[in-house]
Amino acid sequence: MKTSARVVIIGGGVVGCSVLYHLTKLGWSDVMLLERSDLTSGSTWHAAGGFHTLNGDTNMAALQGYTIRLYRELEEITGMSCGLHHVGGVTLADNQDRFDMLVAERAKHRFMGLETEIVTPDEIKKIAPVTNIEGIIGGLFDPLDGHLDPSGTTHAYAKAARMGGATIETHCKVIETNQRADGTWDVVTDKGTVHAEHIVNAAGLWAREVGAMAGVYFPLHPMEHQYLVTEEVPMIADIIDSGGEHPHVMDPAGESYLRQEGRGLCIGFYEQPCRPWAVDGTPWDFGHELLPDDFDKIEDSIEFAYKRFPALEQAGIKSVIHGPFTFAPDGNPLVGPVPGMRNYWSACAVMAGFSQGGGVGLMLAQWMTQGECERDTFAMDCARFGDWITPGYTRPKVIENYQKRFSVSYPNEELPAARPFRQTPMFDVFDNMGAVWGHQYGLEVVNYFAQDDEARFETPSFRRSNAFDATAREVKSVREAVGINEVHNFGKYLVTGTGARGWLDRIMAGRIPKPGRLSLTPMLSPKGRLIGDFTVSCLSEQAFQLTASYGSQAYHMRWFEQNEANDVTVENISDQLNGFQITGPNARDVLQSCTRSDISQMRFMDVRHLTMGMVDCLVQRVSYTGDLGYEIYCDPMAQRNLWATLWDAGQPFGMRPFGMRAMMSLRLDKFFGSWLSEYSPDYTAAETGLDRFISFKKDIDFIGRKPALAERDSGPSRRLCAFEVNAEDADVNAYEPIWIDGSVVGFCTSGGYSHYARKSIALGFVPVELITDDLEVDIEILGHRRKARMLNEPLFDADGARMRG
């Protein structure tokens, strides 16, 4: 066995073999895979082998499309068969909400190059004749859907990797992973030790155990999953004898997926009475075994399936496959460099391995060999969960995700499992005021405040919800008087040291402010992509506070650590600093009434230390609402006292609390972008307008300078634009197509309703050559093209007089 390799991949399932292949494809040949048993010995061997492109996240859907298209390439490279059956698949909708979701997904597919189509019940009956269309109102047909041979596909990946120079060692159990001082790893196995520069944990069912060897917790959990294979079904036999194949059918109402298997059918279920498996750890000796049959937990699912697919009743059960698969709390994979670790990579929790495995392998290989991926991977980045997550949180969220695998996914839905978990000192105060809660990064966040006669629950919907009136009230309070909310859902970092300014000048593309001032700046990747949207506050020449997205803490800290310097300390203080934002025309009066310091000369983007009542605070004059406003930070231990001071002082000035629903409406008035909507690694600063904050004058070779400079000189091919939409009861959410002259030319990044202007607003990308001052477009919302016109100036405070005055 080899004793050294550039990369050691632990786990020989479809994902591990995909990563191995893609590393060789991108030029790294000194790569090695270790498998404790035979290839496919975990979840891979008993997988149903289906694949599809449908996914709520567009980047995940695109990667699934890449995976499916890759299989023909693998067959050509290796001469091996993947057992491909591109039969197509239809997803059924038995109510308007399900149909709305499918129509919205079809709209996204238009600009992704995926050729799906909405089909009628009669068309479904022709496409998938085993289906009883009673109660069905429509469906989504995807010609790329199909199934394959799991073992043959995995071995094709493995052969292609070997052809590229990779080494595979089976029956080689990893016992320890020990990191050396230089960041490389000793991988100790029962066949000897391998010294590796990088480790990839692709251990599937054993990912938790392998991670624990390095002191890493991976938030995933195996779930029991069961599918049935029938004896011959006469209708299927007739189709085969006629030279055809029956397509897949996904029936969300029945929580089932169905496909042809030989001359019979295969049907699997995501049943409500599901069960987690191996709660306290996966046995090392588990391999090609199956779990005992359990018809009791799928009894209701089978009964429903017999009604939806009557042909099932004509055949006996040939075999039952009951085995475990791993899931992350949100159902997406855990991929990428593990935060807080050097040269340790994750490729875990890929429950849909034959839909996602190729895309996961490509993204991870790009990450390792090129330093970044070609597209935004945050939806599967292992950094989307921080060090706050625990097994006790993971398990109920995984159960919830399993149960909702085929449920409608609403843009405004707040899932209840494992909540509330993390709370600030203000939780009970706001709860008593009627807060309707959302959550971000495990933290409870107020979405809006319900009045006594209103429900304390927002109805999930693709249309305007019952939060509409409450949001309008809160927006009115901010624009006409003064609003208050917490600043707990900002990520906060303290950067100190003699080299702090120089380090920030290199990390950030924008200007680093002087003491007592703040600036806004993008943070760029080496290829010029947006990886952060920051406020930088200069507390002194050797101390700076950064604020950014709360949910990206681990993502940003990982980047800071990867670019660390000896004379700089970066500390994540996101939960060590809290406070409030006050904003609106009366905000200055409220602030002045709480402090003995004179704030009349406090300019826009000033930073001051002030004593508010009894509490020492850091106060910044800036607001995401685009109004006169202040962010007030304090020790969380003093937050309740600060609240009492601000609230009492605010009552004569009409102060009211507001939540995130109002915040997201208010920011639309100024066309302010949102992180992971308008600003993400999919986009550049010039495309989004953030290039106005880049300081090309500073004599620093900041990260991403060269590509940003090149784009400044050549100009971007597309730009972010704002539109007023002639909407009815549904507004833009994200990824709706933008049409011009009957063709899709762009897409929306986000949108919503401006309660201040009483207009439906959309933000989206349009090719530069098509942009005119009087541009008119159509924006497709839930299958209907809505007229929209481009807006050339903000809806509120267009000259910035109130915000800056």
XYZ file of C-alpha atoms in Angstrom, residues 133-790:
658
model
C -55.208 11.060 -12.179
C -58.304 11.509 -9.998
C -57.715 14.690 -7.965
C -54.585 15.634 -9.928
C -54.559 19.201 -11.304
C -51.240 19.059 -13.139
C -47.599 18.057 -12.959
C -44.020 18.819 -13.960
C -42.338 16.583 -16.527
C -38.546 16.335 -16.628
C -37.032 14.345 -19.515
C -33.713 13.979 -17.648
C -35.199 11.894 -14.822
C -34.307 8.241 -14.757
C -32.499 5.492 -12.895
C -29.279 3.537 -13.111
C -27.280 0.682 -11.660
C -25.741 1.985 -8.394
C -22.912 -0.550 -8.320
C -22.026 -0.210 -11.999
C -22.015 3.597 -11.773
C -19.786 3.661 -8.697
C -17.314 1.266 -10.288
C -17.327 3.425 -13.437
C -16.301 6.431 -11.347
C -13.601 4.277 -9.747
C -12.247 3.016 -13.068
C -12.195 6.518 -14.549
C -10.281 7.710 -11.486
C -7.753 4.873 -11.775
C -7.288 5.746 -15.438
C -6.357 9.242 -14.238
C -3.717 7.910 -11.863
C -5.715 7.460 -8.660
C -5.157 4.602 -6.204
C -7.967 2.715 -4.465
C -7.316 0.544 -1.420
C -10.234 -1.626 -0.307
C -10.541 -3.648 2.908
C -8.512 -0.908 4.561
C -10.145 0.466 7.684
C -9.153 3.912 8.922
C -8.431 3.850 12.652
C -7.035 7.321 13.353
C -6.490 10.673 11.643
C -3.717 12.707 13.247
C -2.672 16.156 12.090
C 0.976 17.178 12.007
C 2.234 20.638 12.935
C 2.554 21.608 9.276
C -1.150 20.918 8.653
C -0.694 17.602 6.838
C -2.274 14.382 8.073
C -1.283 10.891 9.125
C -4.107 8.528 8.246
C -3.650 5.407 10.338
C -5.254 2.243 8.919
C -5.181 -1.445 9.750
C -2.763 -1.816 6.808
C -0.393 0.950 7.817
C -0.170 4.749 7.856
C -0.602 7.076 4.891
C 0.792 10.600 5.035
C -1.498 13.025 3.185
C -1.607 16.739 2.535
C -5.415 16.672 2.480
C -8.150 14.444 3.921
C -11.647 14.149 2.446
C -14.323 12.645 4.689
C -16.688 10.853 2.312
C -17.495 8.133 4.826
C -21.282 8.289 4.457
C -22.920 6.298 7.250
C -19.628 6.486 9.176
C -18.923 10.188 8.584
C -19.680 11.020 12.216
C -17.230 8.416 13.459
C -14.500 9.406 11.001
C -15.021 13.078 11.868
C -14.726 12.335 15.584
C -11.209 10.959 14.956
C -10.197 14.547 14.128
C -12.408 16.166 16.757
C -14.996 17.309 14.181
C -18.765 17.022 14.606
C -20.682 16.586 11.356
C -24.385 17.507 11.710
C -25.929 14.535 9.975
C -27.958 11.517 10.942
C -28.897 8.226 9.259
C -32.591 7.551 8.659
C -34.248 4.237 7.907
C -35.662 4.183 4.385
C -37.752 1.487 2.745
C -38.753 0.702 -0.824
C -40.524 -2.233 -2.422
C -39.997 -4.107 -5.688
C -42.990 -5.937 -7.133
C -43.403 -9.026 -9.198
C -44.449 -8.565 -12.828
C -47.104 -5.918 -13.425
C -49.164 -6.659 -16.574
C -49.338 -3.005 -17.662
C -45.550 -2.633 -17.328
C -44.961 -5.903 -19.149
C -47.122 -4.665 -22.033
C -45.126 -1.410 -22.233
C -41.831 -3.323 -22.296
C -43.109 -5.743 -24.928
C -44.026 -2.713 -27.046
C -40.444 -1.464 -26.806
C -41.072 1.273 -24.238
C -40.281 2.113 -20.626
C -42.511 3.649 -17.999
C -41.292 7.006 -16.614
C -40.763 7.851 -12.973
C -43.654 9.274 -10.983
C -43.182 11.373 -7.860
C -46.349 11.675 -5.830
C -45.836 14.246 -3.047
C -49.331 13.651 -1.642
C -48.489 9.997 -1.151
C -44.894 10.744 -0.057
C -43.724 8.269 -2.677
C -41.575 7.817 -5.749
C -42.257 5.095 -8.323
C -40.322 3.695 -11.245
C -40.165 0.645 -13.452
C -37.979 -2.205 -12.203
C -37.660 -5.021 -14.722
C -41.191 -6.047 -15.615
C -42.510 -4.761 -12.323
C -42.456 -1.570 -10.275
C -40.283 -0.111 -7.553
C -41.904 2.260 -5.073
C -40.335 3.996 -2.090
C -41.785 6.123 0.688
C -40.887 9.071 2.894
C -43.377 8.123 5.555
C -44.428 10.307 8.499
C -43.833 7.666 11.218
C -40.164 7.524 10.211
C -37.283 6.407 12.397
C -33.719 7.622 12.884
C -31.121 4.855 12.795
C -27.907 4.332 14.758
C -28.637 7.242 17.070
C -25.500 6.687 19.120
C -23.208 5.773 16.228
C -22.975 3.533 13.169
C -21.548 0.060 13.887
C -18.237 -0.471 12.086
C -19.253 -3.982 11.071
C -22.436 -2.827 9.311
C -22.080 -3.227 5.547
C -24.117 -5.219 3.059
C -26.836 -5.941 5.577
C -30.381 -4.649 5.400
C -32.675 -3.658 8.221
C -35.638 -5.894 9.096
C -38.765 -5.333 7.006
C -41.174 -2.921 8.663
C -44.514 -2.689 6.898
C -46.228 -1.108 9.902
C -44.596 2.288 9.448
C -45.490 2.440 5.726
C -48.964 0.917 6.034
C -50.746 4.214 5.350
C -48.338 5.027 2.518
C -49.013 1.690 0.818
C -52.761 2.175 1.130
C -52.472 5.584 -0.540
C -50.178 4.175 -3.234
C -52.715 1.516 -4.171
C -55.217 4.305 -4.893
C -52.763 6.411 -6.878
C -51.235 3.445 -8.743
C -53.919 0.708 -8.926
C -51.603 -1.536 -10.942
C -49.624 -2.186 -7.745
C -52.487 -4.271 -6.414
C -52.094 -6.680 -9.327
C -48.609 -7.790 -8.283
C -47.054 -9.382 -5.255
C -44.007 -8.059 -3.440
C -40.802 -9.473 -4.886
C -38.385 -7.870 -2.427
C -38.161 -5.263 0.310
C -35.135 -2.998 0.578
C -34.884 -1.381 4.000
C -31.632 0.425 4.713
C -30.180 3.636 6.169
C -29.256 6.891 4.398
C -27.644 9.960 5.938
C -29.293 13.381 5.971
C -28.207 16.832 7.118
C -30.750 18.983 9.012
C -31.890 20.727 5.804
C -31.481 17.749 3.470
C -28.573 19.201 1.470
C -25.042 17.757 1.476
C -22.185 18.878 3.732
C -19.365 19.807 1.364
C -16.203 21.876 1.477
C -13.316 22.792 3.766
C -14.284 22.193 7.392
C -14.197 25.489 9.346
C -11.486 25.610 11.975
C -9.489 22.801 10.355
C -6.553 22.851 7.964
C -6.666 20.586 4.914
C -9.751 18.694 6.106
C -12.603 18.468 3.608
C -16.163 17.198 3.813
C -18.205 15.262 1.244
C -20.908 13.932 3.559
C -24.694 13.707 3.951
C -25.269 13.331 0.198
C -28.523 11.460 0.572
C -29.338 11.744 -3.156
C -25.980 10.395 -4.272
C -26.975 9.498 -7.807
C -28.602 12.888 -8.382
C -25.964 14.976 -6.619
C -22.774 12.910 -6.419
C -21.265 14.161 -9.681
C -21.915 17.806 -8.836
C -20.560 17.350 -5.322
C -17.402 15.743 -6.716
C -16.910 18.528 -9.257
C -17.419 21.359 -6.758
C -15.139 19.836 -4.136
C -12.430 19.096 -6.711
C -12.609 22.684 -7.998
C -12.429 23.966 -4.432
C -9.337 21.879 -3.690
C -7.445 22.429 -6.925
C -8.468 26.003 -7.799
C -9.325 27.546 -4.442
C -12.968 28.238 -5.265
C -15.932 26.816 -7.169
C -17.469 28.009 -10.407
C -20.801 28.689 -8.709
C -22.233 29.561 -5.307
C -22.201 26.398 -3.188
C -23.490 27.854 0.083
C -26.584 25.623 0.010
C -24.312 22.609 0.509
C -21.324 24.274 2.195
C -20.586 22.596 5.521
C -19.950 26.129 6.873
C -23.688 26.894 6.780
C -23.848 25.300 10.231
C -21.715 26.728 13.015
C -20.212 25.358 16.203
C -23.546 25.903 17.951
C -25.103 22.834 16.346
C -25.417 19.635 18.412
C -26.604 16.052 17.892
C -29.667 16.913 19.967
C -30.577 19.629 17.454
C -29.570 17.670 14.361
C -31.731 14.606 14.994
C -35.191 16.306 15.199
C -34.322 18.538 12.225
C -33.297 15.502 10.167
C -36.540 13.745 11.098
C -38.478 16.860 10.094
C -36.628 17.071 6.782
C -37.285 13.409 6.022
C -40.998 13.839 6.758
C -41.167 16.921 4.526
C -39.109 15.428 1.713
C -42.063 15.636 -0.655
C -43.890 18.506 1.007
C -44.486 21.882 -0.575
C -41.554 24.187 0.132
C -42.840 27.721 0.689
C -40.599 30.794 0.492
C -41.920 32.157 3.801
C -42.186 28.882 5.727
C -40.633 28.584 9.187
C -40.192 24.948 10.197
C -40.860 24.225 13.898
C -38.638 21.265 14.844
C -35.888 21.859 17.449
C -37.113 25.379 18.164
C -36.652 27.600 19.990
C -33.007 26.722 20.523
C -30.816 29.830 20.695
C -32.380 33.012 22.096
C -31.213 36.476 23.074
C -32.126 38.200 26.369
C -34.966 39.912 24.489
C -36.831 36.730 23.560
C -39.491 36.810 26.274
C -39.957 40.589 25.973
C -40.652 40.357 22.248
C -42.677 37.176 22.669
C -44.973 38.992 25.096
C -45.339 41.769 22.519
C -46.752 39.324 19.950
C -43.607 38.338 18.079
C -44.015 35.853 15.252
C -40.663 34.104 15.125
C -38.348 33.012 12.370
C -34.863 31.630 12.765
C -31.428 32.051 11.277
C -28.341 29.996 12.065
C -30.181 28.419 15.006
C -31.142 31.818 16.467
C -34.707 33.016 17.004
C -35.389 36.206 15.009
C -38.599 38.266 14.994
C -40.317 38.231 11.599
C -43.138 40.555 12.640
C -45.397 41.457 15.567
C -49.010 40.281 15.564
C -51.746 42.249 17.284
C -54.036 40.630 19.837
C -56.663 39.770 17.222
C -54.132 38.295 14.775
C -52.730 34.773 14.552
C -49.256 34.165 16.000
C -48.378 32.075 12.958
C -47.562 33.126 9.412
C -49.448 31.037 6.863
C -46.977 29.464 4.408
C -47.796 30.661 0.906
C -46.429 31.535 -2.519
C -48.685 34.579 -2.367
C -48.922 37.451 0.093
C -49.446 35.977 3.513
C -51.317 37.002 6.644
C -48.155 38.915 7.648
C -48.989 41.562 5.037
C -50.978 43.944 7.257
C -48.619 43.630 10.215
C -45.631 44.355 7.980
C -47.404 47.420 6.580
C -47.973 48.753 10.117
C -44.316 48.314 11.016
C -43.080 49.966 7.815
C -45.395 52.922 8.481
C -43.985 53.307 12.005
C -40.430 53.407 10.691
C -41.078 55.836 7.856
C -43.289 58.189 9.888
C -41.871 57.966 13.414
C -39.227 55.549 14.710
C -38.851 51.775 14.777
C -36.655 49.529 16.902
C -35.346 46.019 16.390
C -32.418 43.892 17.490
C -29.035 43.740 15.779
C -28.470 40.166 16.947
C -28.715 38.737 13.440
C -25.561 40.510 12.257
C -22.315 38.584 12.244
C -19.764 40.646 14.197
C -15.973 40.362 14.254
C -13.261 42.176 16.171
C -9.996 42.672 14.267
C -7.068 43.872 16.378
C -3.296 44.136 16.183
C -0.546 46.284 14.744
C -1.231 44.893 11.289
C -5.027 45.165 11.449
C -5.379 48.015 8.951
C -2.970 46.482 6.455
C -4.651 43.094 6.745
C -8.111 44.600 6.176
C -6.802 46.552 3.193
C -5.716 43.236 1.668
C -8.825 41.225 2.628
C -11.396 43.895 1.764
C -11.744 45.551 -1.633
C -13.054 48.831 -0.255
C -11.623 51.749 1.651
C -10.740 51.103 5.295
C -11.987 54.058 7.356
C -10.203 56.380 9.752
C -10.866 56.249 13.529
C -14.440 57.154 14.379
C -15.747 56.332 10.923
C -17.180 53.322 9.116
C -17.227 52.195 5.504
C -19.050 49.668 3.361
C -16.938 47.230 1.386
C -17.259 44.045 -0.616
C -14.943 41.127 0.082
C -13.812 39.329 -3.068
C -12.490 35.909 -3.929
C -9.269 35.610 -5.969
C -11.454 35.355 -9.091
C -13.294 38.544 -8.204
C -16.494 36.912 -6.967
C -18.433 38.358 -4.024
C -17.798 36.411 -0.835
C -18.792 39.098 1.638
C -20.647 42.379 2.040
C -19.205 44.133 5.119
C -19.449 47.205 7.273
C -15.993 48.074 8.665
C -15.916 50.348 11.741
C -12.618 51.842 12.885
C -12.523 51.916 16.684
C -8.832 52.850 16.732
C -5.794 52.383 14.517
C -5.400 48.868 15.889
C -9.029 47.851 16.445
C -11.849 47.401 13.938
C -15.335 45.949 14.165
C -16.795 44.169 11.136
C -20.463 43.364 10.599
C -21.989 41.112 7.944
C -24.533 38.310 7.537
C -25.168 36.396 10.771
C -25.731 33.119 8.943
C -22.317 33.285 7.259
C -20.177 33.363 10.409
C -18.414 30.037 9.870
C -18.075 30.780 6.154
C -16.404 34.136 6.811
C -14.279 32.988 9.749
C -12.954 30.158 7.586
C -11.844 32.716 4.991
C -10.241 34.933 7.620
C -8.335 31.965 9.043
C -7.206 30.848 5.597
C -5.729 34.341 5.137
C -4.431 34.880 8.669
C -1.465 37.114 9.485
C 0.907 36.995 12.460
C 0.252 40.563 13.619
C -3.546 40.352 13.468
C -6.171 38.689 15.676
C -9.677 38.062 14.355
C -12.341 37.162 16.899
C -15.932 36.173 16.178
C -17.959 38.274 18.635
C -21.350 37.750 16.987
C -22.974 36.573 20.224
C -20.780 38.630 22.548
C -22.211 41.909 21.289
C -25.868 42.720 20.890
C -28.152 45.706 20.934
C -30.678 47.491 18.786
C -31.266 49.458 15.652
C -33.444 52.566 15.874
C -34.498 54.108 12.585
C -36.928 56.668 11.221
C -37.301 60.457 11.237
C -37.475 60.592 15.055
C -34.457 58.345 15.651
C -32.078 61.231 16.435
C -34.469 62.656 19.031
C -34.775 59.294 20.752
C -31.018 58.783 20.796
C -30.339 62.273 22.166
C -32.854 61.799 24.967
C -30.936 58.681 26.133
C -27.446 60.181 26.423
C -25.800 63.268 27.949
C -23.416 63.471 24.969
C -24.258 65.898 22.167
C -25.041 63.891 19.020
C -26.197 66.789 16.874
C -22.942 66.706 14.923
C -22.830 62.930 14.537
C -22.530 62.480 10.791
C -23.737 59.656 8.579
C -21.232 56.752 8.934
C -19.781 58.095 12.193
C -18.903 55.676 14.999
C -18.953 56.783 18.647
C -18.760 55.338 22.128
C -21.755 56.679 24.063
C -23.311 55.938 27.435
C -27.000 55.264 26.902
C -28.685 55.546 30.266
C -26.441 53.281 32.315
C -25.039 51.218 29.438
C -21.776 51.826 27.589
C -22.490 51.390 23.883
C -20.883 51.573 20.488
C -23.186 53.640 18.264
C -22.976 53.733 14.456
C -24.987 56.082 12.309
C -26.090 53.746 9.551
C -29.226 51.782 8.740
C -30.223 49.025 6.314
C -33.680 50.622 6.104
C -32.200 53.544 4.140
C -33.588 55.990 6.693
C -32.030 58.121 9.415
C -30.861 55.438 11.798
C -28.397 54.166 14.360
C -27.013 50.779 15.305
C -26.399 50.568 19.050
C -24.176 47.726 20.330
C -23.720 46.659 23.943
C -22.851 43.773 26.226
C -25.767 41.284 26.044
C -25.806 41.245 29.856
C -26.896 44.891 29.745
C -29.249 44.584 26.793
C -32.451 44.466 28.808
C -31.484 47.665 30.597
C -30.655 49.341 27.281
C -34.035 48.227 25.946
C -35.849 49.847 28.861
C -33.949 53.091 28.297
C -34.638 53.227 24.562
C -38.235 52.037 24.797
C -39.229 54.513 27.498
C -37.511 57.365 25.672
C -39.074 56.318 22.391
C -42.728 56.310 23.392
C -43.269 60.089 23.097
C -41.796 59.847 19.598
C -44.063 57.012 18.428
C -41.537 54.166 18.725
C -42.748 50.730 17.687
C -40.880 47.433 17.257
C -40.415 45.952 13.788
C -39.198 42.619 12.441
C -37.413 41.139 9.446
C -40.472 41.166 7.173
C -40.607 44.962 7.497
C -36.824 45.244 7.178
C -36.873 43.387 3.864
C -39.677 45.628 2.594
C -37.881 48.796 3.706
C -34.630 47.865 1.977
C -36.507 47.502 -1.325
C -37.365 51.213 -1.162
C -33.651 51.934 -1.647
C -32.913 48.914 -3.884
C -30.500 47.613 -1.230
C -29.291 44.111 -2.003
C -29.337 41.193 0.422
C -26.583 38.678 1.092
C -27.076 35.383 -0.781
C -29.763 37.037 -2.896
C -28.222 39.970 -4.790
C -24.770 39.430 -3.335
C -23.228 35.953 -3.517
C -20.271 34.084 -5.059
C -22.380 33.743 -8.216
C -21.947 37.449 -8.897
C -19.281 40.135 -9.148
C -19.158 43.615 -7.642
C -19.550 45.303 -11.039
C -22.642 43.252 -11.887
C -24.347 44.131 -8.612
C -23.256 47.754 -8.292
C -21.016 47.069 -5.291
C -18.052 48.172 -7.406
C -18.857 51.725 -6.267
C -17.451 50.673 -2.884
C -14.209 49.237 -4.297
C -11.190 51.462 -3.709
C -9.057 51.015 -6.793
C -7.031 54.051 -5.665
C -5.565 52.327 -2.618
C -2.035 51.113 -3.210
C -2.766 47.575 -2.057
C -2.974 44.372 -4.068
C -6.220 43.353 -2.360
C -7.637 39.898 -3.008
C -9.601 39.943 -6.264
C -8.135 43.257 -7.445
C -6.945 42.049 -10.836
C -10.243 40.519 -12.052
C -12.222 43.404 -10.533
C -10.002 45.889 -12.368
C -10.381 43.961 -15.611
C -14.162 43.981 -15.250
C -14.128 47.704 -14.473
C -12.259 48.339 -17.709
C -14.293 45.993 -19.898
C -17.632 46.379 -18.135
C -19.904 43.563 -16.934
C -22.142 41.703 -19.342
C -25.162 42.051 -17.055
C -26.295 44.447 -14.341
C -28.627 44.352 -11.388
C -31.766 46.403 -12.060
C -34.857 47.331 -10.053
C -38.372 46.961 -11.453
C -41.872 47.940 -10.498
C -44.059 44.908 -11.212
C -47.725 44.923 -12.122
C -48.340 42.100 -9.665
C -51.592 40.903 -8.156
C -51.482 38.798 -4.993
C -47.991 37.334 -5.449
C -44.633 39.110 -5.574
C -41.212 38.067 -6.790
C -39.364 35.727 -4.467
C -36.219 34.695 -6.380
C -35.163 33.289 -9.762
C -38.295 34.254 -11.648
C -37.472 34.679 -15.369
C -37.288 38.119 -16.953
C -38.713 38.189 -20.496
C -38.057 40.675 -23.300
C -39.679 40.262 -26.720
C -40.770 36.708 -25.988
C -37.378 35.442 -24.793
C -35.962 34.865 -21.321
C -33.010 37.240 -20.961
C -32.479 37.371 -17.207
C -33.768 36.415 -13.790
C -34.817 37.960 -10.504
C -32.649 37.754 -7.405
C -35.280 38.836 -4.877
C -38.290 41.063 -4.519
C -41.371 41.781 -2.497
C -43.858 44.479 -1.693
C -42.812 48.035 -0.819
C -45.392 49.024 1.763
C -44.029 52.577 1.757
C -44.495 53.057 -2.012
C -47.346 50.529 -2.270
C -45.662 48.844 -5.186
C -44.434 45.353 -6.001
C -40.675 45.505 -6.515
C -38.237 43.068 -8.118
C -34.457 43.082 -8.351
C -32.828 41.096 -11.134
C -30.096 40.767 -13.728
C -30.496 41.967 -17.302
C -27.893 41.990 -20.118
C -26.216 45.402 -20.303
C -26.976 45.895 -23.994
C -30.716 45.639 -23.294
C -30.842 48.179 -20.453
C -32.506 51.515 -21.261
C -34.012 54.192 -19.028
C -37.513 53.227 -20.152
C -36.965 49.464 -20.229
C -40.136 47.388 -19.983
C -40.070 43.654 -19.375
C -42.291 40.772 -18.346
C -41.542 38.929 -15.124
C -43.010 35.462 -14.765
C -44.660 34.940 -11.381
C -46.361 31.599 -10.739
C -46.742 30.949 -14.442
C -48.134 34.382 -15.349
C -46.096 37.042 -17.114
C -46.474 40.340 -15.287
C -45.619 43.662 -16.895
C -42.733 45.466 -15.212
C -40.812 48.681 -15.812
C -37.313 49.554 -14.735
